[in-house]
Coordinates of C-alpha atoms in Angstrom, one line a residue:
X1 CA 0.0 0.0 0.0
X2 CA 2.7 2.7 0.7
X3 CA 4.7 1.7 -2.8
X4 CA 3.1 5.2 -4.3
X5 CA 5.2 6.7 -1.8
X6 CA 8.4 5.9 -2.9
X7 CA 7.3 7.4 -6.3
X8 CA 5.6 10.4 -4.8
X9 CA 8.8 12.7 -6.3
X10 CA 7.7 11.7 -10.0
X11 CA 3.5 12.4 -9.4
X12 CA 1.5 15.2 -9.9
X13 CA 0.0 16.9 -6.2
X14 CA 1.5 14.0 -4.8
X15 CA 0.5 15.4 -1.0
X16 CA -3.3 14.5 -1.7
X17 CA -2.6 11.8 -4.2
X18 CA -0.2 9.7 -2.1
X19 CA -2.6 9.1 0.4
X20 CA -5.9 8.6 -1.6
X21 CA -4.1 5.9 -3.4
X22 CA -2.7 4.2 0.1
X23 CA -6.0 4.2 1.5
X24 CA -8.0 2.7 -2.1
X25 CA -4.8 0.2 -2.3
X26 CA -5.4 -0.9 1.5
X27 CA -9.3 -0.6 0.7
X28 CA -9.5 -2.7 -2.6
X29 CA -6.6 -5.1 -1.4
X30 CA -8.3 -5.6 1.8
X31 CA -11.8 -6.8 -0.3
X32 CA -10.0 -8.9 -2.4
X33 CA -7.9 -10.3 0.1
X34 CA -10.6 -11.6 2.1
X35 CA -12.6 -12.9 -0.8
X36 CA -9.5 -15.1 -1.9
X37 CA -9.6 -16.5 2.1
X38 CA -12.9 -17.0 1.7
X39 CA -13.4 -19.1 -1.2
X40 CA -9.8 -20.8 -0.7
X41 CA -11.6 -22.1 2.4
X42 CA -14.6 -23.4 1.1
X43 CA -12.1 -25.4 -1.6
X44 CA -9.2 -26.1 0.3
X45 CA -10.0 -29.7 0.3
X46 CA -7.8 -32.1 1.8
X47 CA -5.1 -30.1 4.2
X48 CA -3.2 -32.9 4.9
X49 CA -2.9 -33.7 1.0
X50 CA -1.7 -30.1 0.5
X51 CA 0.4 -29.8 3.0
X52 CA 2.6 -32.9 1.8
X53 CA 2.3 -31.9 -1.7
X54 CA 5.5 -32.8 -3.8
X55 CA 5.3 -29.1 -5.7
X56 CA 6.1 -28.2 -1.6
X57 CA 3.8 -25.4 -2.0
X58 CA 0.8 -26.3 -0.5
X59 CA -1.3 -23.5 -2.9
X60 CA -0.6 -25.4 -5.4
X61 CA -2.4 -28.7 -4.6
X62 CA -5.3 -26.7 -3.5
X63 CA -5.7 -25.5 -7.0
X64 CA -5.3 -28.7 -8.3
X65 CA -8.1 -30.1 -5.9
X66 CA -10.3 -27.1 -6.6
X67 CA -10.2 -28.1 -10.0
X68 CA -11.1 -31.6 -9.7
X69 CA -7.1 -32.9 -10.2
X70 CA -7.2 -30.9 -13.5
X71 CA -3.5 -30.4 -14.1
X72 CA -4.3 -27.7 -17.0
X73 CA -6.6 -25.8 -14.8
X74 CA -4.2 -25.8 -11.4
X75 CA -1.5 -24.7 -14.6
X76 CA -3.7 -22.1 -15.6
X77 CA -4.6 -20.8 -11.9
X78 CA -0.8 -21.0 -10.6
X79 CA 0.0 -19.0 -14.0
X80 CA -2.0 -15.7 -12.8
X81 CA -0.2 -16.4 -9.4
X82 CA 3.0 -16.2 -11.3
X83 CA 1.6 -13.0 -13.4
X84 CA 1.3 -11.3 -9.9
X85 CA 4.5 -12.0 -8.6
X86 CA 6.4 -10.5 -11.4
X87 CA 3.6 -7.2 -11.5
X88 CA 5.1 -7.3 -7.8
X89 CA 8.7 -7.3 -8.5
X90 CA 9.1 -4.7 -10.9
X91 CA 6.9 -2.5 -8.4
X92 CA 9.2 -3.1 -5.9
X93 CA 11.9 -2.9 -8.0
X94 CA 10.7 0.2 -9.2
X95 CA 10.5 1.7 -5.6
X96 CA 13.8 0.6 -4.0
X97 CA 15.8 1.7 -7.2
X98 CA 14.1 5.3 -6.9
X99 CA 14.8 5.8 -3.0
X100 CA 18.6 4.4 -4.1
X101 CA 18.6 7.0 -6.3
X102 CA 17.4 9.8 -4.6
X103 CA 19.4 8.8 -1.5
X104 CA 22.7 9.3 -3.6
X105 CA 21.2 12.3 -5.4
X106 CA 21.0 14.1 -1.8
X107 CA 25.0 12.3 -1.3
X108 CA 23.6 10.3 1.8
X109 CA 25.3 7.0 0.8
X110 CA 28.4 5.7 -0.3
X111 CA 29.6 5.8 -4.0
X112 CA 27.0 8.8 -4.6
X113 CA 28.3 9.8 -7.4
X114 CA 28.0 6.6 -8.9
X115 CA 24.4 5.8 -8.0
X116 CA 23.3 9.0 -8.9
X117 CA 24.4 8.9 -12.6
X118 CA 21.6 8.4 -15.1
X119 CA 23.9 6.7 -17.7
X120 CA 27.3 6.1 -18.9
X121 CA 28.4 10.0 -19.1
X122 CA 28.6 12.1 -16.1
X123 CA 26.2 15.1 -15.4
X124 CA 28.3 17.3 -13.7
X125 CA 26.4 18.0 -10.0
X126 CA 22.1 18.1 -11.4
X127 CA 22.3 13.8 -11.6
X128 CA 19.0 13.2 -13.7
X129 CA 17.0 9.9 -14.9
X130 CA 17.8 8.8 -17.7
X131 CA 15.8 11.2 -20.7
X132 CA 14.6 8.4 -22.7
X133 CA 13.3 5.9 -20.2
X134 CA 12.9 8.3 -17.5
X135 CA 14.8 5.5 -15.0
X136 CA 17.8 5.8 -12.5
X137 CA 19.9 3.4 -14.4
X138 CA 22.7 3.2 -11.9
X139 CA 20.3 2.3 -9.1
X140 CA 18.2 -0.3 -11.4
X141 CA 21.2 -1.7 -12.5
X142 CA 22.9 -1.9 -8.8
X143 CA 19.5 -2.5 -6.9
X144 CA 19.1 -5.8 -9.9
X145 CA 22.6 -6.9 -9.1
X146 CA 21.8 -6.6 -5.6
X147 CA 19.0 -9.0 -5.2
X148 CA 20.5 -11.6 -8.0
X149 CA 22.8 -11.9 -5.9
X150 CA 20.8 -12.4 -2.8
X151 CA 19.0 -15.0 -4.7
X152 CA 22.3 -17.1 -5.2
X153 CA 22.6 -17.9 -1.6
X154 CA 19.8 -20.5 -2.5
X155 CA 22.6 -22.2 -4.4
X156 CA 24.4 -22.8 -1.1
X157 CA 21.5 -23.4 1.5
X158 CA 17.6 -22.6 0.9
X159 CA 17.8 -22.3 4.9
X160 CA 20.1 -19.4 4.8
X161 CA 18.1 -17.8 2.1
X162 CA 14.9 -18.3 3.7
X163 CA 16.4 -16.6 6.6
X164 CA 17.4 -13.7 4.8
X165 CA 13.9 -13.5 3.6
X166 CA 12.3 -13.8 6.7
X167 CA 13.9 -10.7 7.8
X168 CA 11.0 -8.7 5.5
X169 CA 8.2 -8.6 7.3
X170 CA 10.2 -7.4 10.8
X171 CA 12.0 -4.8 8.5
X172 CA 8.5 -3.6 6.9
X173 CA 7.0 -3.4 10.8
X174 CA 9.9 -1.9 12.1
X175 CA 10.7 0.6 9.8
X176 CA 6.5 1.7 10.3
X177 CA 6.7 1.8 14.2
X178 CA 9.2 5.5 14.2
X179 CA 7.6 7.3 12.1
X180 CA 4.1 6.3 13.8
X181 CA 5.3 6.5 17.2
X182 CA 7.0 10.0 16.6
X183 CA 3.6 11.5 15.0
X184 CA 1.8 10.2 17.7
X185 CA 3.9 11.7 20.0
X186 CA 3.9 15.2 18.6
X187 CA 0.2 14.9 18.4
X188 CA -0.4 14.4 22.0
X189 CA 2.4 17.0 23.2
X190 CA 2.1 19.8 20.6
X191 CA 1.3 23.6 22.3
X192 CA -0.1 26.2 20.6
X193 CA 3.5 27.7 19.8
X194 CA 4.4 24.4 18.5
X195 CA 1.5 23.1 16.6
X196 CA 1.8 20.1 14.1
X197 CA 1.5 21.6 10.8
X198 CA -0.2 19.3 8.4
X199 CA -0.8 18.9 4.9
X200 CA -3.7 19.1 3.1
X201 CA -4.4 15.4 3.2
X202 CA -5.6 14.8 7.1
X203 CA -7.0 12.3 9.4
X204 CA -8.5 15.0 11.3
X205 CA -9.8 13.6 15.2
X206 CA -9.4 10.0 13.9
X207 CA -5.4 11.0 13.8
X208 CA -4.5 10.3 16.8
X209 CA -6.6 6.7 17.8
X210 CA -5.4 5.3 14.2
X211 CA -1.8 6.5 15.2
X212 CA -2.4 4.0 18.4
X213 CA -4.4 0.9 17.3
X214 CA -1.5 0.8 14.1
X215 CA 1.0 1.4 16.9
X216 CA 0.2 -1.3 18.9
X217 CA -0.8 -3.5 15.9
X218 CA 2.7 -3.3 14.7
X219 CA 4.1 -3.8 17.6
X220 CA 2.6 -7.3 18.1
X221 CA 3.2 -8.0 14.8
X222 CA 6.9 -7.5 15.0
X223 CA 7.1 -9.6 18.1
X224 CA 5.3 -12.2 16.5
X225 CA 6.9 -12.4 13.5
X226 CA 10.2 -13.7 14.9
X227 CA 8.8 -16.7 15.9
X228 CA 9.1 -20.4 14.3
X229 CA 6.2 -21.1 12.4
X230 CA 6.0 -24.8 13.9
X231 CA 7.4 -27.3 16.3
X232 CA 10.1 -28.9 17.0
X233 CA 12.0 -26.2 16.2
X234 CA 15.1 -27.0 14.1
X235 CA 17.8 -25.3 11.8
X236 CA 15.9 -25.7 8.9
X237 CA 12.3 -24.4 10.4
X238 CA 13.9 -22.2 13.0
X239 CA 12.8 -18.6 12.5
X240 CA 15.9 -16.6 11.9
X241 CA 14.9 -13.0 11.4
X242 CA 15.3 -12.3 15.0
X243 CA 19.1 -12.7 14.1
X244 CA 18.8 -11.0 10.8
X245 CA 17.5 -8.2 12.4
X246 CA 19.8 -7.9 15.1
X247 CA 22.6 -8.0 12.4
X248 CA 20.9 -5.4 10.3
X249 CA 20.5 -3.0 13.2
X250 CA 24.3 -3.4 14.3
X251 CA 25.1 -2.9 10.6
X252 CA 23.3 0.4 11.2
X253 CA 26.0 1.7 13.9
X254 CA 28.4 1.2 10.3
X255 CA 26.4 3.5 8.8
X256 CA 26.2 6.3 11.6
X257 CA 29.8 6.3 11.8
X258 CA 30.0 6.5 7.6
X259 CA 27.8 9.6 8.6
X260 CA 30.0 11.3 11.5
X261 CA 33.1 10.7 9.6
X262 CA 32.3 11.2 6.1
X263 CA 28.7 12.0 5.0
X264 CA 27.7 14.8 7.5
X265 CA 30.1 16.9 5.4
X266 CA 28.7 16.4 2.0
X267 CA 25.1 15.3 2.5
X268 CA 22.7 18.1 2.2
X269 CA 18.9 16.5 1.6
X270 CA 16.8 16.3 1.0
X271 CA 17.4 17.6 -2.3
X272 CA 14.4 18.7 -4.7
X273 CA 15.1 19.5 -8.0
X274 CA 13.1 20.8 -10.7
X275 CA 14.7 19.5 -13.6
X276 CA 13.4 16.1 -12.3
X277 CA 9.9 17.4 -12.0
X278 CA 10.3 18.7 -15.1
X279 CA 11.4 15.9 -17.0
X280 CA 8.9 13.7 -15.0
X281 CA 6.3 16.1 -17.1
X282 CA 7.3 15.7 -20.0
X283 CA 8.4 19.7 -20.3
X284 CA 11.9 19.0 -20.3

């Protein structure tokens, strides 16, 4: 649901359409997520079947059940599931390349001028997407390289890569509770000479009990999320991202001392430029 925001620099009054499109995605998403439960219940069949299918995806022999052990229709079913997953990839693709980009544009990460480069000459200083495509090449191009080669650790040991995935759903909650927690905050603290200046999209007196039911909802989450999914508990079903996510906050000290030593110095964001909006539009 928040993926428009990590394109909100290339879209037209992006302060009011940002949000209406977060709240339709969660809205629409939400329906449709429910009505796939639904039905999948009513046709899930035999669990213990799917469970010890031999595709090991459990999804899979549902479909095939639900069909009446029609392997062209499962085929044809899994098919759209696979349609999805690539619509899903280059979305996020699309987002974490952007916020790569625009990270190095503002020179708040290592090799900036690198990552900020829209091709294979150098702008001098005003780094741009690329004219044609209108695309952070650099970023694509590192942020592709980047998960291909996350992706080979299955090579090695599906455990370890299943670990490293694992580590997604701790990072999404985690990286929600700040933000939520500081707004929150501010919303029950602020005095009149230091009000909380909104936008013009607003939750209005619904603010501040959203701000805690998704405070506390995340929270629980999180804590949740770390745990094995079943017993016995062994390497190969433990739940690593507790350890992932330990690891990736210590990694995090790295980059506050890449900050105090280096980037304080040059880093200036964030950065807006008009040439971007510009070319984003067409005008330029």
């Amino acid at each position: 649901a928040d993926g428009a925001v990590h394109l909100c620099e290339e879209i037209l009054n992006a302060s009011t359409v940002v949000p209406w499109a977060m709240v339709f995605s969660i809205g629409v998403n939400g329906v449709l997520g429910l009505a796939m439960v639904i039905f999948l219940l009513f046709c899930i069949g035999d669990i213990d079947k799917a469970i010890a299918s031999p595709t090991h995806y459990p999804f899979i022999e549902i479909f095939y059940q639900g069909v009446r052990n029609s392997k062209g229709g499962a085929i044809a079913l899994v098919s759209l599931i696979d349609i999805l997953f690539v619509f899903c990839c280059i979305s996020v693709m699309a987002a974490s390349s952007r916020m790569m980009w625009a990270f190095a544009r503002d020179k708040g990460l290592p090799g900036w001028q690198y990552l900020s480069r829209s091709g294979l000459t150098v702008v001098p200083m005003a780094f741009q997407i690329e004219p044609r495509t209108k695309l952070p090449i650099f970023a694509l191009v590192t942020t592709m390289f980047i998960t291909l080669f996350i992706a080979l650790i299955n090579i090695g040991s599906t455990t370890a890569l299943n670990a490293v995935l694992s580590l997604v759903v701790s990072g999404f909650l985690g990286s929600y509770i700040p933000p939520i927690a500081l707004i929150l905050y501010h919303r029950l603290h602020q005095s009149r000479s230091q009000k909380l200046r909104f936008g013009p999209w607003r939750l209005g007196k619904w603010g501040a009990p959203i701000n805690i039911f998704a405070l506390l909802w995340t929270v629980l989450a999180m804590f949740f999320s770390f745990w094995p999914a079943s017993v016995p508990v062994v390497a190969a079903t433990m739940n690593w991202s507790c350890l992932l996510y330990g690891a990736t906050t210590l990694f995090g000290v790295d980059q506050i001392v890449f900050y105090m030593v280096y980037a304080k110095r040059v880093y200036k964001g964030p950065i807006i430029e008009t040439a971007v909006e510009q070319l984003v539009r067409g005008i330029a």
